[in-house]
Amino acid sequence: MREFERLAAKNKGILSPQIMQDYQQVGKGADGSVYRLSDEWCVKIYPKEETFRKELDALIWGQKSPVVPRLYGHGSNYVVIEYINGITLKKYLKDNKHFSTEIVEKVLYLLDELKKVGFTRHDAEVRHILFSEKGDIKVIDLKRYLMTDRTVPTKLLTGLDKLGYKKEFLEQVKNLQPSRYKEWEPFID
Ligand SMILES: Nc1ncnc2c1ncn2[C@@H]1O[C@H](COP(=O)(O)OP(=O)(O)O)[C@@H](O)[C@H]1O
Ligand SMILES: [Mg+2]
């Protein structure tokens, strides 16, 4: 960590993939590159300042919920956050070939938490929902959570549909929380 702090200070709080080349890259999306700093910490670097701002705001906002990665610090174009050592919902379903009630309940809890913290996007993609080693559910990639208005998890349902688990999921939601299912029903195709 000391070494990383020195590197960040030397570069005046602005990092790039080039500067981070000696660190292990754990992921890369359209908006950022993520590098591992230690067992529990990683850094996400953004080429666009606007995306950095949006995600930083959402991370700050989300600190009151255990489903949002801990925020440890930030520079001018990066955030230092909790590294979630685990598997995505997508991988979980591919490996287990079964959507257990326990996992459905965790997903519904995640959606409840998104609403509770005040995010306007109550949705998450299957590749952005992670289960930690302890089995805790977490959501990553939060740049849209204060921007998009969406109370029905359409991205989640689209992802589950592609994996062949939409029906199984919805049937369980219907049994577990009929009122929630009713809210979603008009938007389900
Ligand atoms: N906190 C984290 N813990 C573990 N892996 C992460 C974390 N944040 C991001 N990643 C990995 O990096 C990838 C890209 O991160 P993401 O936040 O989705 O970037 P983008 O905004 O570019 O889509 C993720 O799909 C995931 O594999
Ligand atoms: Mg992403």
XYZ file of N, CA and C and ligand atoms in Angstrom:
595
model
N 0.816 -1.219 0.000
C 0.000 0.000 0.000
C 0.846 1.264 0.000
N 1.891 1.246 0.823
C 2.825 2.386 0.868
C 3.337 2.714 -0.530
N 3.724 1.628 -1.212
C 4.290 1.762 -2.553
C 3.274 2.410 -3.499
N 2.017 1.968 -3.385
C 0.963 2.535 -4.223
C 0.750 4.011 -3.881
N 0.733 4.314 -2.598
C 0.540 5.718 -2.185
C 1.651 6.608 -2.725
N 2.866 6.075 -2.705
C 4.009 6.834 -3.248
C 3.836 7.068 -4.751
N 3.402 6.003 -5.431
C 3.198 6.080 -6.884
C 2.112 7.118 -7.215
N 1.018 7.086 -6.447
C -0.089 8.030 -6.672
C 0.370 9.468 -6.402
N 1.144 9.639 -5.345
C 1.621 10.990 -4.994
C 2.571 11.512 -6.072
N 3.457 10.623 -6.523
C 4.422 11.005 -7.560
C 3.714 11.475 -8.825
N 2.558 10.855 -9.110
C 1.803 11.212 -10.313
C 0.661 12.199 -10.031
N 0.766 12.858 -8.908
C -0.180 13.915 -8.505
C -1.643 13.467 -8.513
N -1.864 12.236 -8.093
C -3.246 11.747 -7.956
C -3.932 11.403 -9.262
N -3.142 11.322 -10.342
C -3.714 10.923 -11.637
C -3.007 9.656 -12.109
N -3.753 8.562 -12.234
C -3.146 7.290 -12.623
C -3.583 6.868 -14.025
N -2.776 5.992 -14.619
C -3.093 5.458 -15.951
C -2.716 3.982 -15.970
N -3.252 3.213 -16.932
C -2.856 1.796 -17.046
C -1.338 1.656 -17.190
N -0.720 2.590 -17.883
C 0.731 2.590 -18.059
C 1.453 2.653 -16.706
N 1.012 3.582 -15.874
C 1.619 3.748 -14.540
C 1.385 2.509 -13.672
N 0.237 1.849 -13.874
C -0.130 0.702 -13.028
C 0.353 -0.637 -13.582
N 1.230 -0.596 -14.589
C 1.580 -1.839 -15.302
C 2.193 -2.950 -14.439
N 2.788 -2.588 -13.302
C 3.375 -3.627 -12.453
C 2.353 -4.293 -11.529
N 1.125 -3.766 -11.527
C 0.087 -4.345 -10.675
C -0.782 -5.318 -11.473
N -1.358 -6.266 -10.753
C -2.222 -7.258 -11.414
C -3.551 -6.622 -11.814
N -3.873 -6.721 -13.096
C -5.160 -6.191 -13.544
C -6.238 -7.241 -13.247
N -7.281 -6.827 -12.529
C -8.327 -7.803 -12.188
C -9.539 -7.677 -13.094
N -9.611 -6.595 -13.822
C -10.736 -6.442 -14.734
C -10.629 -5.163 -15.531
N -11.391 -5.156 -16.622
C -11.414 -3.957 -17.442
C -12.793 -3.876 -18.075
N -13.413 -2.720 -17.965
C -14.708 -2.526 -18.598
C -14.599 -1.396 -19.598
N -15.742 -0.890 -20.038
C -15.736 0.191 -21.015
C -15.285 1.511 -20.371
N -15.436 1.609 -19.047
C -15.175 2.888 -18.387
C -13.995 2.912 -17.435
N -13.444 1.770 -17.127
C -12.348 1.778 -16.162
C -11.511 0.516 -16.185
N -10.326 0.620 -15.590
C -9.446 -0.529 -15.416
C -9.241 -0.728 -13.921
N -9.285 -1.994 -13.509
C -9.208 -2.300 -12.083
C -7.938 -3.106 -11.786
N -7.190 -2.679 -10.776
C -5.932 -3.339 -10.403
C -5.979 -3.716 -8.935
N -5.368 -4.860 -8.642
C -5.316 -5.354 -7.270
C -4.173 -4.675 -6.531
N -4.463 -4.160 -5.325
C -3.417 -3.516 -4.525
C -2.975 -4.401 -3.368
N -3.926 -5.174 -2.819
C -3.620 -6.081 -1.705
C -4.739 -7.104 -1.626
N -4.759 -7.905 -0.559
C -5.822 -8.902 -0.403
C -7.199 -8.259 -0.441
N -7.306 -7.096 0.179
C -8.630 -6.493 0.357
C -8.866 -5.219 -0.442
N -7.846 -4.705 -1.087
C -7.967 -3.407 -1.746
C -7.714 -3.525 -3.257
N -8.462 -2.734 -4.008
C -8.156 -2.598 -5.425
C -8.361 -1.144 -5.833
N -7.876 -0.803 -7.022
C -8.026 0.570 -7.493
C -8.689 0.538 -8.862
N -9.679 1.410 -9.045
C -10.326 1.514 -10.357
C -9.969 2.883 -10.940
N -9.417 2.844 -12.154
C -8.948 4.060 -12.828
C -9.882 4.392 -13.985
N -10.226 5.652 -14.111
C -11.183 6.075 -15.149
C -10.512 6.996 -16.155
N -10.656 6.716 -17.448
C -10.126 7.667 -18.437
C -10.947 8.962 -18.489
N -12.254 8.854 -18.163
C -13.101 10.058 -18.225
C -13.406 10.595 -16.828
N -13.191 11.881 -16.640
C -13.418 12.474 -15.326
C -14.886 12.381 -14.911
N -15.770 12.522 -15.890
C -17.202 12.485 -15.586
C -17.612 11.140 -14.966
N -17.086 10.052 -15.525
C -17.410 8.718 -14.998
C -16.844 8.559 -13.590
N -15.628 9.040 -13.405
C -14.998 8.990 -12.082
C -15.885 9.697 -11.059
N -16.349 10.901 -11.373
C -17.196 11.691 -10.466
C -18.482 10.959 -10.111
N -19.121 10.404 -11.154
C -20.395 9.699 -10.947
C -20.204 8.499 -10.021
N -19.137 7.740 -10.291
C -18.928 6.541 -9.468
C -18.504 6.911 -8.052
N -17.678 7.930 -7.917
C -17.271 8.354 -6.572
C -18.498 8.789 -5.763
N -19.373 9.571 -6.364
C -20.598 10.012 -5.668
C -21.430 8.818 -5.219
N -21.597 7.858 -6.126
C -22.416 6.678 -5.804
C -21.757 5.849 -4.695
N -20.425 5.728 -4.751
C -19.721 4.959 -3.720
C -19.876 5.639 -2.356
N -19.748 6.955 -2.320
C -19.900 7.707 -1.062
C -21.321 7.494 -0.533
N -22.267 7.684 -1.415
C -23.687 7.540 -1.086
C -23.979 6.133 -0.558
N -23.334 5.153 -1.155
C -23.633 3.748 -0.840
C -22.901 3.188 0.372
N -22.031 3.991 0.998
C -21.241 3.443 2.107
C -22.093 2.963 3.274
N -23.338 3.453 3.350
C -24.189 3.003 4.451
C -24.758 1.599 4.221
N -24.503 1.027 3.062
C -24.998 -0.331 2.814
C -23.855 -1.337 2.684
N -24.037 -2.526 3.297
C -22.997 -3.559 3.170
C -22.886 -4.163 1.767
N -23.821 -3.871 0.864
C -23.719 -4.449 -0.487
C -22.788 -3.640 -1.398
N -22.421 -2.450 -0.940
C -21.545 -1.581 -1.743
C -20.100 -1.744 -1.249
N -19.131 -1.915 -2.173
C -17.734 -2.052 -1.728
C -17.315 -0.857 -0.858
N -16.504 -1.157 0.143
C -15.977 -0.066 0.993
C -15.111 0.858 0.138
N -15.205 2.128 0.435
C -14.387 3.136 -0.258
C -13.267 3.541 0.697
N -12.018 3.337 0.265
C -10.886 3.630 1.146
C -10.201 4.948 0.839
N -10.406 5.435 -0.367
C -9.781 6.704 -0.735
C -9.946 6.954 -2.212
N -9.466 8.108 -2.666
C -9.531 8.390 -4.107
C -8.502 9.440 -4.478
N -8.195 9.490 -5.790
C -7.334 10.541 -6.326
C -8.170 11.380 -7.263
N -7.556 11.916 -8.318
C -8.303 12.765 -9.258
C -9.008 11.959 -10.344
N -8.549 10.726 -10.578
C -9.221 9.890 -11.597
C -9.287 8.415 -11.185
N -9.229 8.167 -9.891
C -9.320 6.773 -9.430
C -9.939 6.682 -8.035
N -10.490 5.495 -7.767
C -10.995 5.211 -6.417
C -10.278 3.972 -5.882
N -10.014 3.968 -4.602
C -9.459 2.785 -3.946
C -10.614 2.153 -3.172
N -10.970 0.928 -3.572
C -12.150 0.275 -2.985
C -11.847 -1.155 -2.542
N -12.807 -1.709 -1.822
C -12.716 -3.091 -1.354
C -12.639 -4.048 -2.552
N -11.692 -4.947 -2.515
C -11.618 -5.986 -3.540
C -12.533 -7.129 -3.109
N -13.506 -7.453 -3.954
C -14.432 -8.536 -3.623
C -13.886 -9.827 -4.221
N -13.376 -10.661 -3.332
C -12.812 -11.925 -3.794
C -13.936 -12.947 -3.841
N -14.499 -13.115 -5.014
C -15.621 -14.040 -5.074
C -16.034 -14.325 -6.499
N -17.262 -14.788 -6.657
C -17.731 -15.096 -8.011
C -18.983 -14.283 -8.341
N -19.172 -14.077 -9.622
C -20.335 -13.306 -10.060
C -21.578 -14.212 -10.042
N -22.741 -13.561 -10.048
C -23.988 -14.334 -10.114
C -24.006 -15.158 -11.401
N -23.465 -14.580 -12.466
C -23.399 -15.272 -13.746
C -22.618 -16.587 -13.632
N -21.436 -16.500 -13.011
C -20.607 -17.697 -12.866
C -21.255 -18.698 -11.907
N -21.852 -18.139 -10.854
C -22.519 -18.996 -9.878
C -23.574 -19.873 -10.576
N -24.400 -19.225 -11.417
C -25.477 -19.971 -12.085
C -24.919 -20.977 -13.094
N -23.866 -20.568 -13.789
C -23.252 -21.482 -14.766
C -22.659 -22.708 -14.071
N -22.037 -22.488 -12.903
C -21.393 -23.597 -12.174
C -22.411 -24.478 -11.456
N -23.382 -23.825 -10.797
C -24.318 -24.580 -9.950
C -25.506 -25.156 -10.703
N -25.813 -24.542 -11.826
C -26.943 -24.983 -12.657
C -28.254 -25.038 -11.883
N -28.372 -24.191 -10.880
C -29.589 -24.157 -10.076
C -29.649 -22.822 -9.339
N -30.823 -22.196 -9.354
C -31.001 -20.910 -8.672
C -31.664 -21.194 -7.329
N -30.866 -21.394 -6.295
C -31.434 -21.773 -5.000
C -32.235 -20.615 -4.403
N -33.181 -20.952 -3.534
C -34.010 -19.934 -2.867
C -33.121 -18.983 -2.065
N -32.079 -19.543 -1.455
C -31.153 -18.709 -0.673
C -30.544 -17.613 -1.556
N -30.152 -17.984 -2.764
C -29.537 -17.004 -3.672
C -30.586 -16.005 -4.186
N -31.780 -16.496 -4.477
C -32.862 -15.586 -4.907
C -33.110 -14.551 -3.798
N -33.160 -15.025 -2.556
C -33.401 -14.111 -1.429
C -32.282 -13.076 -1.293
N -31.054 -13.516 -1.550
C -29.928 -12.573 -1.481
C -30.049 -11.508 -2.570
N -30.458 -11.913 -3.755
C -30.628 -10.957 -4.863
C -31.735 -9.954 -4.520
N -32.820 -10.441 -3.932
C -33.914 -9.531 -3.556
C -33.461 -8.576 -2.443
N -32.648 -9.089 -1.542
C -32.073 -8.239 -0.483
C -31.195 -7.150 -1.095
N -30.406 -7.524 -2.100
C -29.548 -6.549 -2.792
C -30.401 -5.436 -3.419
N -31.471 -5.834 -4.096
C -32.352 -4.837 -4.729
C -32.982 -3.929 -3.661
N -33.349 -4.521 -2.509
C -33.901 -3.717 -1.410
C -32.886 -2.700 -0.908
N -31.644 -3.145 -0.793
C -30.584 -2.258 -0.297
C -30.353 -1.082 -1.251
N -30.401 -1.353 -2.568
C -30.188 -0.287 -3.552
C -31.237 0.809 -3.362
N -32.467 0.369 -3.098
C -33.563 1.312 -2.873
C -33.352 2.048 -1.535
N -32.996 1.271 -0.516
C -32.835 1.822 0.838
C -31.772 2.919 0.914
N -30.668 2.736 0.205
C -29.611 3.763 0.276
C -29.978 5.023 -0.519
N -31.014 4.917 -1.341
C -31.438 6.101 -2.090
C -30.979 6.132 -3.534
N -30.444 4.998 -4.010
C -30.117 4.933 -5.434
C -31.424 4.941 -6.232
N -31.348 5.466 -7.469
C -32.548 5.500 -8.308
C -32.590 4.305 -9.261
N -31.501 3.560 -9.297
C -31.434 2.384 -10.173
C -31.497 1.128 -9.304
N -32.644 0.463 -9.323
C -32.807 -0.741 -8.504
C -32.650 -1.952 -9.416
N -31.471 -2.068 -9.956
C -31.184 -3.074 -10.971
C -29.688 -3.376 -10.915
N -29.273 -4.524 -11.401
C -27.842 -4.849 -11.493
C -27.651 -5.933 -12.528
N -26.537 -5.866 -13.220
C -26.269 -6.895 -14.230
C -25.715 -8.159 -13.553
N -25.982 -9.311 -14.164
C -25.530 -10.576 -13.556
C -24.008 -10.623 -13.384
N -23.278 -9.887 -14.234
C -21.813 -9.902 -14.117
C -21.297 -8.871 -13.091
N -22.204 -8.030 -12.579
C -21.803 -7.035 -11.580
C -22.295 -7.382 -10.174
N -22.987 -8.516 -10.058
C -23.401 -8.997 -8.728
C -22.384 -10.041 -8.305
N -21.766 -9.822 -7.151
C -20.711 -10.731 -6.691
C -21.058 -11.344 -5.343
N -20.644 -12.590 -5.153
C -20.741 -13.226 -3.841
C -19.330 -13.353 -3.299
N -19.129 -12.786 -2.114
C -17.803 -12.837 -1.501
C -17.536 -14.259 -1.009
N -16.315 -14.490 -0.559
C -15.969 -15.825 -0.040
C -16.878 -16.220 1.127
N -17.297 -15.201 1.904
C -18.189 -15.462 3.053
C -19.633 -15.690 2.618
N -19.902 -15.408 1.331
C -21.267 -15.582 0.825
C -22.081 -14.298 0.840
N -21.419 -13.183 1.199
C -22.134 -11.902 1.191
C -22.334 -11.425 -0.245
N -23.481 -10.839 -0.504
C -23.769 -10.329 -1.844
C -23.340 -8.865 -1.960
N -22.714 -8.541 -3.089
C -22.188 -7.178 -3.317
C -22.481 -6.758 -4.747
N -22.491 -5.469 -4.985
C -22.667 -4.967 -6.347
C -21.483 -4.058 -6.700
N -20.973 -4.230 -7.908
C -19.876 -3.371 -8.360
C -20.339 -2.558 -9.567
N -19.530 -1.611 -9.959
C -19.803 -0.739 -11.111
C -21.035 0.132 -10.863
N -20.828 1.157 -10.039
C -21.967 1.929 -9.525
C -22.203 3.260 -10.207
N -21.493 3.489 -11.332
C -21.552 4.832 -11.932
C -22.952 5.293 -12.333
N -23.861 4.355 -12.556
C -25.209 4.756 -13.011
C -26.248 4.797 -11.896
N -25.845 4.463 -10.677
C -26.862 4.254 -9.631
C -27.540 5.520 -9.119
N -26.962 6.679 -9.401
C -27.626 7.935 -9.023
C -28.142 8.664 -10.257
N -27.973 8.043 -11.436
C -28.325 8.702 -12.690
C -29.567 8.094 -13.344
N -29.590 6.777 -13.394
C -30.692 6.080 -14.079
C -31.898 5.946 -13.153
N -33.102 6.150 -13.672
C -34.325 5.876 -12.913
C -34.880 4.542 -13.359
N -34.796 3.553 -12.459
C -35.310 2.233 -12.849
C -35.678 1.413 -11.611
N -36.976 1.205 -11.418
C -37.410 0.463 -10.229
C -37.652 -1.020 -10.527
N -37.705 -1.369 -11.806
C -37.845 -2.783 -12.189
C -36.491 -3.254 -12.742
N -35.960 -4.389 -12.230
C -34.597 -4.804 -12.617
C -34.509 -5.416 -14.017
N -34.695 -4.585 -15.030
C -34.758 -5.105 -16.400
C -33.440 -5.706 -16.888
N -32.320 -5.085 -16.494
C -31.006 -5.630 -16.918
C -30.759 -6.991 -16.278
N -31.132 -7.084 -15.012
C -30.979 -8.362 -14.302
C -31.809 -9.444 -15.004
N -33.063 -9.115 -15.321
C -33.944 -10.100 -15.966
C -33.440 -10.477 -17.359
N -32.931 -9.502 -18.104
C -32.372 -9.805 -19.432
C -31.187 -10.766 -19.301
N -30.326 -10.489 -18.325
C -29.157 -11.347 -18.093
C -29.568 -12.754 -17.688
N -30.562 -12.831 -16.799
C -31.035 -14.152 -16.350
C -31.684 -14.917 -17.501
N -32.369 -14.173 -18.360
C -33.013 -14.785 -19.518
C -31.963 -15.440 -20.421
N -30.875 -14.699 -20.665
C -29.800 -15.226 -21.525
C -29.191 -16.493 -20.936
N -29.139 -16.553 -19.604
C -28.549 -17.719 -18.943
C -29.553 -18.857 -18.774
N -30.818 -18.560 -19.078
C -31.867 -19.573 -18.951
C -32.467 -19.685 -17.556
N -32.342 -18.616 -16.753
C -32.840 -18.672 -15.374
C -33.930 -17.654 -15.049
N -34.442 -16.957 -16.055
C -35.440 -15.918 -15.781
C -36.720 -16.507 -15.177
N -37.196 -17.572 -15.787
C -38.457 -18.176 -15.342
C -38.342 -18.690 -13.896
N -37.234 -19.401 -13.654
C -37.004 -19.974 -12.324
C -36.936 -18.866 -11.262
N -36.272 -17.774 -11.623
C -36.138 -16.638 -10.703
C -37.506 -16.026 -10.425
N -38.235 -15.723 -11.489
C -39.526 -15.048 -11.330
C -40.541 -15.898 -10.572
N -40.510 -17.192 -10.796
C -41.433 -18.074 -10.065
C -41.169 -18.007 -8.561
N -39.887 -17.942 -8.218
C -39.546 -17.867 -6.794
C -39.907 -16.503 -6.210
N -39.714 -15.449 -6.999
C -40.083 -14.108 -6.526
C -41.596 -14.062 -6.267
N -42.333 -14.671 -7.174
C -43.797 -14.713 -7.055
C -44.223 -15.380 -5.741
N -43.525 -16.460 -5.375
C -43.841 -17.162 -4.130
C -43.365 -16.426 -2.886
N -42.149 -15.880 -2.982
C -41.536 -15.243 -1.807
C -42.131 -13.861 -1.526
N -42.325 -13.081 -2.586
C -42.792 -11.701 -2.431
C -43.809 -11.359 -3.524
N -45.045 -11.865 -3.345
C -46.059 -11.663 -4.394
C -46.283 -10.194 -4.757
N -46.187 -9.299 -3.771
C -46.448 -7.883 -4.079
C -45.354 -7.307 -4.974
N -44.128 -7.730 -4.746
C -43.023 -7.278 -5.594
C -43.214 -7.815 -7.022
N -43.610 -9.077 -7.102
C -43.833 -9.667 -8.421
C -44.904 -8.875 -9.189
N -45.963 -8.479 -8.474
C -47.050 -7.697 -9.107
C -46.534 -6.381 -9.674
N -45.611 -5.750 -8.928
C -45.025 -4.478 -9.399
C -44.243 -4.683 -10.694
N -43.569 -5.825 -10.778
C -42.722 -6.109 -11.951
C -43.537 -6.580 -13.146
N -44.630 -7.272 -12.842
C -45.389 -7.997 -13.868
C -45.653 -7.215 -15.161
N -46.118 -5.952 -15.066
C -46.400 -5.229 -16.308
C -45.166 -5.040 -17.210
N -43.988 -5.153 -16.617
C -42.750 -4.905 -17.391
C -42.054 -6.183 -17.849
N -42.638 -7.314 -17.485
C -42.017 -8.593 -17.853
C -42.579 -9.063 -19.198
N -41.663 -9.425 -20.110
C -42.188 -9.950 -21.376
C -41.775 -11.406 -21.593
N -14.420 -4.193 -6.166
C -14.098 -5.143 -7.026
N -13.694 -6.363 -6.592
C -13.357 -7.335 -7.468
N -13.357 -7.191 -8.803
C -13.747 -6.009 -9.298
C -14.131 -4.917 -8.458
N -14.477 -3.865 -9.219
C -14.313 -4.267 -10.494
N -13.882 -5.546 -10.560
C -13.573 -6.321 -11.800
O -13.237 -5.429 -12.838
C -14.198 -5.494 -13.908
C -14.447 -4.101 -14.468
O -14.973 -3.273 -13.454
P -16.244 -2.368 -13.707
O -16.504 -1.626 -12.430
O -17.381 -3.176 -14.241
O -15.689 -1.365 -14.821
P -16.462 -0.523 -15.956
O -17.027 0.701 -15.279
O -15.405 -0.173 -16.956
O -17.530 -1.409 -16.541
C -15.415 -6.146 -13.292
O -16.213 -6.820 -14.223
C -14.795 -7.097 -12.279
O -14.336 -8.277 -12.919
Mg -18.743 -2.808 -15.819
